[in-house]
PDB file of C-alpha atoms in Angstrom:
ATOM      1  CA  MET A   1    -122.250 -63.012 159.148  1.00  0.00           C
ATOM      2  CA  LYS A   2    -124.716 -64.598 156.759  1.00  0.00           C
ATOM      3  CA  VAL A   3    -126.545 -62.799 153.970  1.00  0.00           C
ATOM      4  CA  ALA A   4    -129.826 -63.151 155.860  1.00  0.00           C
ATOM      5  CA  GLU A   5    -128.273 -61.144 158.703  1.00  0.00           C
ATOM      6  CA  ILE A   6    -127.500 -58.119 156.542  1.00  0.00           C
ATOM      7  CA  GLU A   7    -130.005 -55.362 157.150  1.00  0.00           C
ATOM      8  CA  THR A   8    -132.149 -54.330 154.187  1.00  0.00           C
ATOM      9  CA  LYS A   9    -130.655 -50.829 154.107  1.00  0.00           C
ATOM     10  CA  GLN A  10    -127.086 -52.192 154.108  1.00  0.00           C
ATOM     11  CA  LEU A  11    -127.962 -54.590 151.307  1.00  0.00           C
ATOM     12  CA  LYS A  12    -129.597 -51.802 149.279  1.00  0.00           C
ATOM     13  CA  GLU A  13    -126.488 -49.605 149.720  1.00  0.00           C
ATOM     14  CA  LEU A  14    -124.213 -52.453 148.664  1.00  0.00           C
ATOM     15  CA  LEU A  15    -126.275 -53.208 145.558  1.00  0.00           C
ATOM     16  CA  ASN A  16    -126.564 -49.531 144.571  1.00  0.00           C
ATOM     17  CA  LYS A  17    -122.836 -48.965 144.990  1.00  0.00           C
ATOM     18  CA  GLY A  18    -122.163 -52.073 142.906  1.00  0.00           C
ATOM     19  CA  TRP A  19    -124.484 -50.878 140.157  1.00  0.00           C
ATOM     20  CA  MET A  20    -122.930 -47.399 140.138  1.00  0.00           C
ATOM     21  CA  THR A  21    -119.419 -48.878 140.065  1.00  0.00           C
ATOM     22  CA  HIS A  22    -120.412 -50.973 137.056  1.00  0.00           C
ATOM     23  CA  ASP A  23    -121.851 -47.863 135.413  1.00  0.00           C
ATOM     24  CA  ALA A  24    -118.686 -45.878 136.080  1.00  0.00           C
ATOM     25  CA  MET A  25    -116.389 -48.642 134.828  1.00  0.00           C
ATOM     26  CA  TRP A  26    -118.516 -49.101 131.706  1.00  0.00           C
ATOM     27  CA  PHE A  27    -118.363 -45.359 131.029  1.00  0.00           C
ATOM     28  CA  TYR A  28    -114.611 -45.210 131.637  1.00  0.00           C
ATOM     29  CA  ASN A  29    -113.829 -48.181 129.407  1.00  0.00           C
ATOM     30  CA  SER A  30    -116.149 -46.987 126.669  1.00  0.00           C
ATOM     31  CA  TYR A  31    -114.559 -43.532 126.809  1.00  0.00           C
ATOM     32  CA  GLN A  32    -111.089 -45.080 126.529  1.00  0.00           C
ATOM     33  CA  GLU A  33    -112.171 -47.184 123.557  1.00  0.00           C
ATOM     34  CA  VAL A  34    -114.383 -44.854 121.484  1.00  0.00           C
ATOM     35  CA  GLY A  35    -114.110 -41.344 122.962  1.00  0.00           C
ATOM     36  CA  ILE A  36    -116.486 -39.078 124.826  1.00  0.00           C
ATOM     37  CA  GLU A  37    -118.931 -38.259 122.005  1.00  0.00           C
ATOM     38  CA  THR A  38    -119.800 -41.874 121.228  1.00  0.00           C
ATOM     39  CA  THR A  39    -119.760 -42.812 124.905  1.00  0.00           C
ATOM     40  CA  ASN A  40    -122.233 -40.012 125.721  1.00  0.00           C
ATOM     41  CA  ARG A  41    -124.577 -41.138 122.945  1.00  0.00           C
ATOM     42  CA  ILE A  42    -124.482 -44.820 123.889  1.00  0.00           C
ATOM     43  CA  ASN A  43    -124.695 -44.104 127.628  1.00  0.00           C
ATOM     44  CA  ARG A  44    -127.754 -41.875 127.284  1.00  0.00           C
ATOM     45  CA  ALA A  45    -129.522 -44.358 124.992  1.00  0.00           C
ATOM     46  CA  ALA A  46    -128.774 -47.234 127.382  1.00  0.00           C
ATOM     47  CA  VAL A  47    -129.968 -45.256 130.417  1.00  0.00           C
ATOM     48  CA  LYS A  48    -133.251 -44.368 128.708  1.00  0.00           C
ATOM     49  CA  ALA A  49    -133.888 -47.967 127.662  1.00  0.00           C
ATOM     50  CA  MET A  50    -132.955 -49.373 131.081  1.00  0.00           C
ATOM     51  CA  ALA A  51    -135.091 -46.804 132.922  1.00  0.00           C
ATOM     52  CA  ALA A  52    -138.180 -47.670 130.893  1.00  0.00           C
ATOM     53  CA  ILE A  53    -137.897 -51.279 132.051  1.00  0.00           C
ATOM     54  CA  GLU A  54    -136.887 -50.256 135.571  1.00  0.00           C
ATOM     55  CA  ILE A  55    -139.939 -48.078 136.288  1.00  0.00           C
ATOM     56  CA  LYS A  56    -142.296 -50.792 135.019  1.00  0.00           C
ATOM     57  CA  ARG A  57    -140.667 -53.287 137.389  1.00  0.00           C
ATOM     58  CA  ILE A  58    -140.793 -50.869 140.303  1.00  0.00           C
ATOM     59  CA  ALA A  59    -144.438 -49.968 139.670  1.00  0.00           C
ATOM     60  CA  LYS A  60    -145.340 -53.662 139.424  1.00  0.00           C
ATOM     61  CA  ALA A  61    -143.462 -54.519 142.621  1.00  0.00           C
ATOM     62  CA  LEU A  62    -145.292 -51.711 144.441  1.00  0.00           C
ATOM     63  CA  GLY A  63    -148.664 -52.698 143.000  1.00  0.00           C
ATOM     64  CA  ALA A  64    -149.010 -49.275 141.413  1.00  0.00           C
ATOM     65  CA  GLY A  65    -151.553 -48.981 138.636  1.00  0.00           C
ATOM     66  CA  GLU A  66    -151.862 -46.224 136.089  1.00  0.00           C
ATOM     67  CA  VAL A  67    -150.731 -42.861 137.426  1.00  0.00           C
ATOM     68  CA  LYS A  68    -153.816 -40.640 137.226  1.00  0.00           C
ATOM     69  CA  ASN A  69    -152.935 -37.758 139.525  1.00  0.00           C
ATOM     70  CA  PHE A  70    -150.013 -35.965 141.080  1.00  0.00           C
ATOM     71  CA  ASP A  71    -150.359 -37.658 144.478  1.00  0.00           C
ATOM     72  CA  GLN A  72    -150.037 -41.079 142.852  1.00  0.00           C
ATOM     73  CA  LEU A  73    -147.054 -39.891 140.839  1.00  0.00           C
ATOM     74  CA  TYR A  74    -145.320 -38.391 143.851  1.00  0.00           C
ATOM     75  CA  GLU A  75    -145.786 -41.563 145.884  1.00  0.00           C
ATOM     76  CA  LEU A  76    -144.393 -43.723 143.071  1.00  0.00           C
ATOM     77  CA  PHE A  77    -141.541 -41.272 142.406  1.00  0.00           C
ATOM     78  CA  GLU A  78    -140.604 -41.145 146.088  1.00  0.00           C
ATOM     79  CA  SER A  79    -140.572 -44.939 146.292  1.00  0.00           C
ATOM     80  CA  ALA A  80    -138.621 -45.350 143.046  1.00  0.00           C
ATOM     81  CA  MET A  81    -136.001 -42.832 144.107  1.00  0.00           C
ATOM     82  CA  TYR A  82    -135.612 -44.613 147.443  1.00  0.00           C
ATOM     83  CA  ILE A  83    -135.178 -47.963 145.704  1.00  0.00           C
ATOM     84  CA  VAL A  84    -132.574 -46.831 143.157  1.00  0.00           C
ATOM     85  CA  SER A  85    -130.605 -44.436 145.357  1.00  0.00           C
ATOM     86  CA  GLY A  86    -127.864 -44.887 147.892  1.00  0.00           C
ATOM     87  CA  ASP A  87    -126.945 -42.603 150.759  1.00  0.00           C
ATOM     88  CA  PHE A  88    -123.860 -41.548 148.803  1.00  0.00           C
ATOM     89  CA  MET A  89    -126.175 -39.893 146.265  1.00  0.00           C
ATOM     90  CA  ARG A  90    -126.575 -36.524 147.914  1.00  0.00           C
ATOM     91  CA  TYR A  91    -129.840 -35.079 146.604  1.00  0.00           C
ATOM     92  CA  ARG A  92    -133.280 -34.110 147.796  1.00  0.00           C
ATOM     93  CA  PHE A  93    -136.592 -33.463 146.140  1.00  0.00           C
ATOM     94  CA  TRP A  94    -139.934 -32.013 147.167  1.00  0.00           C
ATOM     95  CA  SER A  95    -143.093 -30.515 145.743  1.00  0.00           C
ATOM     96  CA  PRO A  96    -142.958 -26.706 146.109  1.00  0.00           C
ATOM     97  CA  ALA A  97    -146.240 -26.197 144.230  1.00  0.00           C
ATOM     98  CA  PRO A  98    -149.124 -28.279 142.876  1.00  0.00           C
ATOM     99  CA  ASN A  99    -147.999 -30.640 140.092  1.00  0.00           C
ATOM    100  CA  VAL A 100    -144.314 -29.754 140.520  1.00  0.00           C
ATOM    101  CA  ILE A 101    -141.374 -31.861 141.661  1.00  0.00           C
ATOM    102  CA  HIS A 102    -138.190 -29.926 142.376  1.00  0.00           C
ATOM    103  CA  GLY A 103    -134.919 -31.830 142.705  1.00  0.00           C
ATOM    104  CA  GLU A 104    -131.519 -30.579 143.862  1.00  0.00           C
ATOM    105  CA  TRP A 105    -128.203 -32.357 143.984  1.00  0.00           C
ATOM    106  CA  GLU A 106    -125.858 -31.315 146.760  1.00  0.00           C
ATOM    107  CA  THR A 107    -122.991 -33.230 145.211  1.00  0.00           C
ATOM    108  CA  CYS A 108    -122.949 -35.643 142.318  1.00  0.00           C
ATOM    109  CA  PHE A 109    -121.077 -38.910 142.063  1.00  0.00           C
ATOM    110  CA  ALA A 110    -121.199 -38.714 138.248  1.00  0.00           C
ATOM    111  CA  TYR A 111    -119.735 -35.201 138.251  1.00  0.00           C
ATOM    112  CA  SER A 112    -116.880 -36.296 140.501  1.00  0.00           C
ATOM    113  CA  GLY A 113    -116.092 -39.354 138.398  1.00  0.00           C
ATOM    114  CA  ILE A 114    -116.306 -37.676 135.015  1.00  0.00           C
ATOM    115  CA  LYS A 115    -114.307 -34.697 136.267  1.00  0.00           C
ATOM    116  CA  SER A 116    -111.517 -37.082 137.272  1.00  0.00           C
ATOM    117  CA  LEU A 117    -111.471 -38.380 133.669  1.00  0.00           C
ATOM    118  CA  GLY A 118    -110.869 -34.828 132.455  1.00  0.00           C
ATOM    119  CA  VAL A 119    -113.911 -34.676 130.164  1.00  0.00           C
ATOM    120  CA  ILE A 120    -116.479 -32.953 132.398  1.00  0.00           C
ATOM    121  CA  ASP A 121    -116.807 -30.084 129.915  1.00  0.00           C
ATOM    122  CA  GLN A 122    -118.061 -32.587 127.301  1.00  0.00           C
ATOM    123  CA  TYR A 123    -120.102 -34.902 129.540  1.00  0.00           C
ATOM    124  CA  GLU A 124    -123.821 -35.294 128.878  1.00  0.00           C
ATOM    125  CA  CYS A 125    -125.702 -36.265 132.027  1.00  0.00           C
ATOM    126  CA  GLY A 126    -127.567 -39.558 132.020  1.00  0.00           C
ATOM    127  CA  ILE A 127    -129.093 -39.105 135.470  1.00  0.00           C
ATOM    128  CA  MET A 128    -131.901 -36.873 134.231  1.00  0.00           C
ATOM    129  CA  ASP A 129    -132.425 -39.198 131.263  1.00  0.00           C
ATOM    130  CA  ARG A 130    -133.259 -41.909 133.782  1.00  0.00           C
ATOM    131  CA  ILE A 131    -135.900 -39.812 135.520  1.00  0.00           C
ATOM    132  CA  GLU A 132    -137.314 -38.484 132.260  1.00  0.00           C
ATOM    133  CA  SER A 133    -137.554 -41.982 130.792  1.00  0.00           C
ATOM    134  CA  TRP A 134    -139.580 -42.988 133.859  1.00  0.00           C
ATOM    135  CA  LEU A 135    -141.980 -40.120 133.228  1.00  0.00           C
ATOM    136  CA  ASP A 136    -142.323 -40.925 129.532  1.00  0.00           C
ATOM    137  CA  THR A 137    -142.828 -44.632 130.225  1.00  0.00           C
ATOM    138  CA  LEU A 138    -145.593 -43.776 132.702  1.00  0.00           C
ATOM    139  CA  GLY A 139    -147.294 -41.856 129.884  1.00  0.00           C
ATOM    140  CA  LEU A 140    -147.141 -38.514 131.670  1.00  0.00           C
ATOM    141  CA  LYS A 141    -147.190 -35.074 130.118  1.00  0.00           C
ATOM    142  CA  TRP A 142    -144.459 -32.944 131.667  1.00  0.00           C
ATOM    143  CA  THR A 143    -142.036 -30.104 131.143  1.00  0.00           C
ATOM    144  CA  VAL A 144    -138.679 -29.446 132.768  1.00  0.00           C
ATOM    145  CA  GLU A 145    -136.741 -26.312 133.601  1.00  0.00           C
ATOM    146  CA  PRO A 146    -133.942 -25.973 132.907  1.00  0.00           C
ATOM    147  CA  ARG A 147    -133.648 -28.414 130.007  1.00  0.00           C
ATOM    148  CA  VAL A 148    -129.943 -29.095 129.679  1.00  0.00           C
ATOM    149  CA  THR A 149    -127.833 -32.069 128.734  1.00  0.00           C
ATOM    150  CA  ARG A 150    -124.420 -30.923 129.935  1.00  0.00           C
ATOM    151  CA  CYS A 151    -123.390 -31.177 133.573  1.00  0.00           C
ATOM    152  CA  MET A 152    -124.883 -28.331 135.636  1.00  0.00           C
ATOM    153  CA  MET A 153    -122.469 -29.003 138.500  1.00  0.00           C
ATOM    154  CA  HIS A 154    -119.719 -28.061 136.079  1.00  0.00           C
ATOM    155  CA  THR A 155    -121.469 -25.150 134.362  1.00  0.00           C
ATOM    156  CA  HIS A 156    -123.461 -23.697 137.292  1.00  0.00           C
ATOM    157  CA  GLY A 157    -121.840 -25.125 140.436  1.00  0.00           C
ATOM    158  CA  ARG A 158    -125.114 -26.832 141.333  1.00  0.00           C
ATOM    159  CA  CYS A 159    -127.670 -29.107 139.745  1.00  0.00           C
ATOM    160  CA  TYR A 160    -131.423 -28.781 139.961  1.00  0.00           C
ATOM    161  CA  ARG A 161    -134.584 -29.412 137.942  1.00  0.00           C
ATOM    162  CA  ASP A 162    -138.240 -28.450 138.182  1.00  0.00           C
ATOM    163  CA  TYR A 163    -140.595 -30.983 136.633  1.00  0.00           C
ATOM    164  CA  THR A 164    -144.129 -29.696 136.036  1.00  0.00           C
ATOM    165  CA  PHE A 165    -146.936 -32.137 135.230  1.00  0.00           C
ATOM    166  CA  ASN A 166    -150.232 -31.679 133.408  1.00  0.00           C
ATOM    167  CA  PHE A 167    -152.655 -33.016 135.976  1.00  0.00           C
ATOM    168  CA  ASP A 168    -155.955 -31.245 136.569  1.00  0.00           C
ATOM    169  CA  LEU A 169    -155.834 -29.291 139.823  1.00  0.00           C
TER     170      LEU A 169
END
């Protein structure tokens, strides 16, 4: 089989799994070298910086201009999540009310990996930092409930967020 014969979805899955494997190996090696506290700090800073660049690239690729209303945001968010996610990332999101995006994670690849390292009780999640950096980079005003940094899968047995945006209704 030649690369041109690989279906787009298969290629996207392969690239996402590769990126997440790199992320996991970076985290593991950093943890081994400098401990969980420093690794958390560096990981979260790197995720925020990467995500700011990422959402600009995604918006440009999609031809998205300035986000002026919730419908535009939701369309961009839906597209961005599709682009950066693999099927192995078991989550879903929807809008249960005007100007609100609710996300839930059925399982979490980060939780599973960090738990296997034995430091889940100290892990600070970078996944939400990625999403929140997107929102900040887009210049949006938003709030989130709950606002936590530790792993909710570990502390609550599930992970969810409600992002509320300040768009005029």
